[in-house]
Structure formats: structure tokens, C-alpha cells
């Protein structure tokens, strides 16, 4: 993955403000933070999608991301944190190396997720839940 910018950070080829590293993952400051202290947690191994990241690595990403969230939350200016992961271009993924955002949040940080809420028609939610539920077991077997 010669051109991947996050692989270059893992390999030390370009600098990053690292906050955590172990044998599986690296965490560093996002270069364009939503709030100061915004961190990215990435697997050392290159995966475009989080869906192919091995379970132990994905588990470590979540554990470390949530603990970084706690550390950030303890700062005076923050009260909470969001974990965010964009998987695919339509979802907003720009860097094609899976990464989890840890975004520290303050009550008065003046940032709003642009989150909408549609309504289901009668029966639509049940049909959709049944369709998805019927496909998950097979998807769990995929590499
Ligand atoms: P996403 O839209 O989820 O793919 O987010 C990619 C994130 O990577 C953005 O928030 C960028 O600010 C961040 N980013 C891109 N290049 C670097 C870099 N060299 N060091 C740190 N963060 C970066
Ligand atoms: Zn990569």
C-alpha cells in the first residue's frame, strides 16, 4: 500500500502527532480537528473497510478509542465524545485506510451533526428488519 497516507504514518514515513501505539493499532491527532484533541484510531495493517479488520484488532480500536474519549472528556472544555467511522465514499470516507474518529465534545462547542430522521410507513420497518436479519449470519462468515 505504497501510496496510503495512513500506512505511511504507521511506517514513520510521514509525521503524525501520535498519542497511542501498540502492536495492532496507532492513534494520532487528526490534522483538521472538529475540536482540538480529535483523534484517529487506525489498524496498523492496511484495510480499506473496517469490515475486513480482524475482530481482535477492531475490538482494540474500540477499546482504545473509548478510553481516549474518556481522557479527552476529563479536560475542562469537554463533556462527552463521539465515535465516528465512515466506511465508503458515500458515507464520507476520504482516506481509504479504515479509521475511527474520536471527537471530543463540549456542551457549547457550537458543532452539530447534520442528522435527519425519516419515518417508516406501516410495515416497512418490520419488513426491513426481517430482510436484514436474514442476511447477517452469512455476512458474518465472509472474509
Ligand atoms: P474520513 O473523512 O473519515 O476519511 O476522515 C479522514 C480524516 O483524516 C480527516 O478528518 C482528515 O483531517 C484526516 N487526515 C488526513 N490526512 C491526515 C494526516 N496526514 N494526519 C492526520 N490526519 C489526517
Ligand atoms: Zn493504508
PDB file of C-alpha atoms and ligand atoms in Angstrom:
ATOM      1  CA  UNK A   1       0.000   0.000   0.000  1.00  0.00           C
ATOM      2  CA  UNK A   2       2.752   2.415  -1.093  1.00  0.00           C
ATOM      3  CA  UNK A   3       0.521   5.460  -1.580  1.00  0.00           C
ATOM      4  CA  UNK A   4      -1.685   5.131   1.509  1.00  0.00           C
ATOM      5  CA  UNK A   5      -1.116   8.150   3.757  1.00  0.00           C
ATOM      6  CA  UNK A   6      -2.083   6.282   6.936  1.00  0.00           C
ATOM      7  CA  UNK A   7       0.243   3.372   6.086  1.00  0.00           C
ATOM      8  CA  UNK A   8       2.973   5.994   5.748  1.00  0.00           C
ATOM      9  CA  UNK A   9       2.139   7.238   9.250  1.00  0.00           C
ATOM     10  CA  UNK A  10       2.267   3.646  10.556  1.00  0.00           C
ATOM     11  CA  UNK A  11       5.678   3.186   8.903  1.00  0.00           C
ATOM     12  CA  UNK A  12       7.029   6.522  10.141  1.00  0.00           C
ATOM     13  CA  UNK A  13       7.439   7.844   6.587  1.00  0.00           C
ATOM     14  CA  UNK A  14       5.402  10.959   7.358  1.00  0.00           C
ATOM     15  CA  UNK A  15       4.993  12.615  10.754  1.00  0.00           C
ATOM     16  CA  UNK A  16       1.934  12.441  12.959  1.00  0.00           C
ATOM     17  CA  UNK A  17       1.177  13.595  16.496  1.00  0.00           C
ATOM     18  CA  UNK A  18       0.853  10.079  17.941  1.00  0.00           C
ATOM     19  CA  UNK A  19      -0.971   9.596  21.219  1.00  0.00           C
ATOM     20  CA  UNK A  20      -1.009   5.793  21.416  1.00  0.00           C
ATOM     21  CA  UNK A  21       0.626   2.819  19.720  1.00  0.00           C
ATOM     22  CA  UNK A  22       0.725  -0.915  20.312  1.00  0.00           C
ATOM     23  CA  UNK A  23       1.351  -3.982  18.149  1.00  0.00           C
ATOM     24  CA  UNK A  24      -2.067  -3.741  16.476  1.00  0.00           C
ATOM     25  CA  UNK A  25      -3.084  -0.080  16.251  1.00  0.00           C
ATOM     26  CA  UNK A  26      -1.918   3.525  16.188  1.00  0.00           C
ATOM     27  CA  UNK A  27      -3.782   6.659  17.340  1.00  0.00           C
ATOM     28  CA  UNK A  28      -2.828  10.205  16.373  1.00  0.00           C
ATOM     29  CA  UNK A  29      -4.311  13.700  16.189  1.00  0.00           C
ATOM     30  CA  UNK A  30      -6.494  14.464  13.182  1.00  0.00           C
ATOM     31  CA  UNK A  31      -4.770  17.174  11.158  1.00  0.00           C
ATOM     32  CA  UNK A  32      -8.069  19.065  10.723  1.00  0.00           C
ATOM     33  CA  UNK A  33      -9.909  18.574  14.010  1.00  0.00           C
ATOM     34  CA  UNK A  34     -13.618  19.174  14.637  1.00  0.00           C
ATOM     35  CA  UNK A  35     -12.493  20.136  18.145  1.00  0.00           C
ATOM     36  CA  UNK A  36      -8.899  20.259  19.448  1.00  0.00           C
ATOM     37  CA  UNK A  37      -7.805  16.807  20.541  1.00  0.00           C
ATOM     38  CA  UNK A  38      -9.812  14.988  17.806  1.00  0.00           C
ATOM     39  CA  UNK A  39      -8.016  11.649  17.380  1.00  0.00           C
ATOM     40  CA  UNK A  40      -7.957   8.973  14.681  1.00  0.00           C
ATOM     41  CA  UNK A  41      -7.506   5.316  15.680  1.00  0.00           C
ATOM     42  CA  UNK A  42      -6.300   3.031  12.885  1.00  0.00           C
ATOM     43  CA  UNK A  43      -5.234  -0.583  12.433  1.00  0.00           C
ATOM     44  CA  UNK A  44      -1.526  -0.938  11.575  1.00  0.00           C
ATOM     45  CA  UNK A  45      -2.447  -3.366   8.811  1.00  0.00           C
ATOM     46  CA  UNK A  46      -3.987  -1.740   5.743  1.00  0.00           C
ATOM     47  CA  UNK A  47      -7.726  -2.345   5.369  1.00  0.00           C
ATOM     48  CA  UNK A  48      -9.912  -0.090   3.255  1.00  0.00           C
ATOM     49  CA  UNK A  49     -13.051  -1.199   5.081  1.00  0.00           C
ATOM     50  CA  UNK A  50     -13.482  -1.860   8.784  1.00  0.00           C
ATOM     51  CA  UNK A  51     -15.480  -4.939   7.780  1.00  0.00           C
ATOM     52  CA  UNK A  52     -12.271  -6.827   6.967  1.00  0.00           C
ATOM     53  CA  UNK A  53     -10.329  -5.741  10.060  1.00  0.00           C
ATOM     54  CA  UNK A  54      -9.798  -8.840  12.261  1.00  0.00           C
ATOM     55  CA  UNK A  55     -12.081  -8.929  15.287  1.00  0.00           C
ATOM     56  CA  UNK A  56      -9.281  -8.621  17.849  1.00  0.00           C
ATOM     57  CA  UNK A  57      -7.902  -5.549  16.083  1.00  0.00           C
ATOM     58  CA  UNK A  58     -11.346  -3.950  15.699  1.00  0.00           C
ATOM     59  CA  UNK A  59     -12.000  -4.674  19.369  1.00  0.00           C
ATOM     60  CA  UNK A  60      -8.746  -2.987  20.335  1.00  0.00           C
ATOM     61  CA  UNK A  61      -9.658   0.023  18.173  1.00  0.00           C
ATOM     62  CA  UNK A  62     -12.957   0.431  20.020  1.00  0.00           C
ATOM     63  CA  UNK A  63     -11.434  -0.083  23.446  1.00  0.00           C
ATOM     64  CA  UNK A  64      -8.630   2.408  22.889  1.00  0.00           C
ATOM     65  CA  UNK A  65     -10.924   4.920  21.138  1.00  0.00           C
ATOM     66  CA  UNK A  66     -13.353   4.911  24.046  1.00  0.00           C
ATOM     67  CA  UNK A  67     -10.532   5.318  26.588  1.00  0.00           C
ATOM     68  CA  UNK A  68      -9.080   8.199  24.576  1.00  0.00           C
ATOM     69  CA  UNK A  69     -12.610   9.633  24.682  1.00  0.00           C
ATOM     70  CA  UNK A  70     -12.529   9.373  28.468  1.00  0.00           C
ATOM     71  CA  UNK A  71      -9.147  11.116  28.621  1.00  0.00           C
ATOM     72  CA  UNK A  72     -10.451  13.941  26.410  1.00  0.00           C
ATOM     73  CA  UNK A  73     -13.696  14.183  28.376  1.00  0.00           C
ATOM     74  CA  UNK A  74     -11.707  14.814  31.540  1.00  0.00           C
ATOM     75  CA  UNK A  75     -10.324  18.007  30.048  1.00  0.00           C
ATOM     76  CA  UNK A  76     -12.049  21.117  31.299  1.00  0.00           C
ATOM     77  CA  UNK A  77     -13.516  22.147  27.945  1.00  0.00           C
ATOM     78  CA  UNK A  78     -15.154  18.804  27.124  1.00  0.00           C
ATOM     79  CA  UNK A  79     -18.152  16.896  28.478  1.00  0.00           C
ATOM     80  CA  UNK A  80     -18.519  13.969  26.058  1.00  0.00           C
ATOM     81  CA  UNK A  81     -17.221  12.420  22.862  1.00  0.00           C
ATOM     82  CA  UNK A  82     -18.474  10.984  19.587  1.00  0.00           C
ATOM     83  CA  UNK A  83     -17.002   7.894  17.942  1.00  0.00           C
ATOM     84  CA  UNK A  84     -17.404   8.080  14.175  1.00  0.00           C
ATOM     85  CA  UNK A  85     -16.398   5.790  11.334  1.00  0.00           C
ATOM     86  CA  UNK A  86     -17.105   6.429   7.645  1.00  0.00           C
ATOM     87  CA  UNK A  87     -16.964   3.223   5.571  1.00  0.00           C
ATOM     88  CA  UNK A  88     -17.111   4.104   1.861  1.00  0.00           C
ATOM     89  CA  UNK A  89     -17.058   7.302  -0.148  1.00  0.00           C
ATOM     90  CA  UNK A  90     -20.821   7.892   0.039  1.00  0.00           C
ATOM     91  CA  UNK A  91     -20.509   7.729   3.817  1.00  0.00           C
ATOM     92  CA  UNK A  92     -17.818  10.412   3.777  1.00  0.00           C
ATOM     93  CA  UNK A  93     -14.681   8.232   3.847  1.00  0.00           C
ATOM     94  CA  UNK A  94     -11.881  10.251   2.300  1.00  0.00           C
ATOM     95  CA  UNK A  95      -8.799   8.317   3.465  1.00  0.00           C
ATOM     96  CA  UNK A  96      -9.170   4.723   2.274  1.00  0.00           C
ATOM     97  CA  UNK A  97      -7.490   3.128   5.301  1.00  0.00           C
ATOM     98  CA  UNK A  98     -10.112   2.249   7.927  1.00  0.00           C
ATOM     99  CA  UNK A  99     -10.094   4.660  10.851  1.00  0.00           C
ATOM    100  CA  UNK A 100     -12.230   5.551  13.828  1.00  0.00           C
ATOM    101  CA  UNK A 101     -12.648   9.187  14.828  1.00  0.00           C
ATOM    102  CA  UNK A 102     -12.723  10.157  18.496  1.00  0.00           C
ATOM    103  CA  UNK A 103     -14.293  13.620  18.614  1.00  0.00           C
ATOM    104  CA  UNK A 104     -14.280  15.394  21.980  1.00  0.00           C
ATOM    105  CA  UNK A 105     -17.480  17.372  22.537  1.00  0.00           C
ATOM    106  CA  UNK A 106     -18.431  20.278  24.743  1.00  0.00           C
ATOM    107  CA  UNK A 107     -21.927  21.450  25.594  1.00  0.00           C
ATOM    108  CA  UNK A 108     -21.126  24.773  23.975  1.00  0.00           C
ATOM    109  CA  UNK A 109     -18.806  23.627  21.181  1.00  0.00           C
ATOM    110  CA  UNK A 110     -21.156  25.007  18.522  1.00  0.00           C
ATOM    111  CA  UNK A 111     -20.911  21.864  16.362  1.00  0.00           C
ATOM    112  CA  UNK A 112     -23.985  19.947  15.195  1.00  0.00           C
ATOM    113  CA  UNK A 113     -24.007  16.628  13.342  1.00  0.00           C
ATOM    114  CA  UNK A 114     -26.311  17.024  10.350  1.00  0.00           C
ATOM    115  CA  UNK A 115     -28.538  14.154  11.463  1.00  0.00           C
ATOM    116  CA  UNK A 116     -32.005  13.670   9.963  1.00  0.00           C
ATOM    117  CA  UNK A 117     -34.815  11.325  10.995  1.00  0.00           C
ATOM    118  CA  UNK A 118     -37.166   9.821   8.395  1.00  0.00           C
ATOM    119  CA  UNK A 119     -40.388   7.989   9.240  1.00  0.00           C
ATOM    120  CA  UNK A 120     -41.221   4.370   8.301  1.00  0.00           C
ATOM    121  CA  UNK A 121     -44.539   3.609   6.639  1.00  0.00           C
ATOM    122  CA  UNK A 122     -46.735   0.894   8.212  1.00  0.00           C
ATOM    123  CA  UNK A 123     -44.973  -2.480   7.965  1.00  0.00           C
ATOM    124  CA  UNK A 124     -41.866  -1.045   6.343  1.00  0.00           C
ATOM    125  CA  UNK A 125     -39.657  -1.292   9.432  1.00  0.00           C
ATOM    126  CA  UNK A 126     -40.679  -4.890  10.152  1.00  0.00           C
ATOM    127  CA  UNK A 127     -40.026  -5.933   6.539  1.00  0.00           C
ATOM    128  CA  UNK A 128     -36.661  -4.224   6.504  1.00  0.00           C
ATOM    129  CA  UNK A 129     -35.623  -5.720   9.863  1.00  0.00           C
ATOM    130  CA  UNK A 130     -36.600  -9.216   8.674  1.00  0.00           C
ATOM    131  CA  UNK A 131     -34.669  -8.826   5.431  1.00  0.00           C
ATOM    132  CA  UNK A 132     -31.509  -7.598   7.193  1.00  0.00           C
ATOM    133  CA  UNK A 133     -31.769 -10.175   9.989  1.00  0.00           C
ATOM    134  CA  UNK A 134     -31.924 -12.979   7.415  1.00  0.00           C
ATOM    135  CA  UNK A 135     -28.611 -11.965   5.856  1.00  0.00           C
ATOM    136  CA  UNK A 136     -26.394 -11.271   8.862  1.00  0.00           C
ATOM    137  CA  UNK A 137     -25.331 -14.837   9.655  1.00  0.00           C
ATOM    138  CA  UNK A 138     -23.967 -15.330   6.132  1.00  0.00           C
ATOM    139  CA  UNK A 139     -22.251 -11.930   6.174  1.00  0.00           C
ATOM    140  CA  UNK A 140     -20.505 -12.875   9.424  1.00  0.00           C
ATOM    141  CA  UNK A 141     -18.901 -15.818   7.605  1.00  0.00           C
ATOM    142  CA  UNK A 142     -17.446 -13.627   4.840  1.00  0.00           C
ATOM    143  CA  UNK A 143     -13.741 -12.781   4.990  1.00  0.00           C
TER     144      UNK A 143
HETATM  145  P1  LIG B   1     -12.629  10.465   6.743  1.00  0.00           P
HETATM  146  O1  LIG B   1     -13.489  11.528   6.105  1.00  0.00           O
HETATM  147  O2  LIG B   1     -13.369   9.685   7.795  1.00  0.00           O
HETATM  148  O3  LIG B   1     -11.934   9.592   5.718  1.00  0.00           O
HETATM  149  O4  LIG B   1     -11.541  11.266   7.561  1.00  0.00           O
HETATM  150  C1  LIG B   1     -10.221  11.414   7.159  1.00  0.00           C
HETATM  151  C2  LIG B   1      -9.575  12.280   8.203  1.00  0.00           C
HETATM  152  O5  LIG B   1      -8.181  12.149   8.080  1.00  0.00           O
HETATM  153  C3  LIG B   1      -9.911  13.773   8.073  1.00  0.00           C
HETATM  154  O6  LIG B   1     -10.553  14.212   9.265  1.00  0.00           O
HETATM  155  C4  LIG B   1      -8.532  14.425   7.875  1.00  0.00           C
HETATM  156  O7  LIG B   1      -8.411  15.649   8.559  1.00  0.00           O
HETATM  157  C5  LIG B   1      -7.598  13.372   8.439  1.00  0.00           C
HETATM  158  N1  LIG B   1      -6.254  13.365   7.878  1.00  0.00           N
HETATM  159  C6  LIG B   1      -5.907  13.332   6.573  1.00  0.00           C
HETATM  160  N2  LIG B   1      -4.564  13.305   6.446  1.00  0.00           N
HETATM  161  C7  LIG B   1      -4.057  13.311   7.700  1.00  0.00           C
HETATM  162  C8  LIG B   1      -2.731  13.301   8.235  1.00  0.00           C
HETATM  163  N3  LIG B   1      -1.653  13.267   7.452  1.00  0.00           N
HETATM  164  N4  LIG B   1      -2.586  13.325   9.575  1.00  0.00           N
HETATM  165  C9  LIG B   1      -3.665  13.368  10.374  1.00  0.00           C
HETATM  166  N5  LIG B   1      -4.933  13.363   9.936  1.00  0.00           N
HETATM  167  C10 LIG B   1      -5.137  13.347   8.615  1.00  0.00           C
HETATM  168 ZN1  LIG B   2      -3.106   2.074   4.493  1.00  0.00          ZN
END
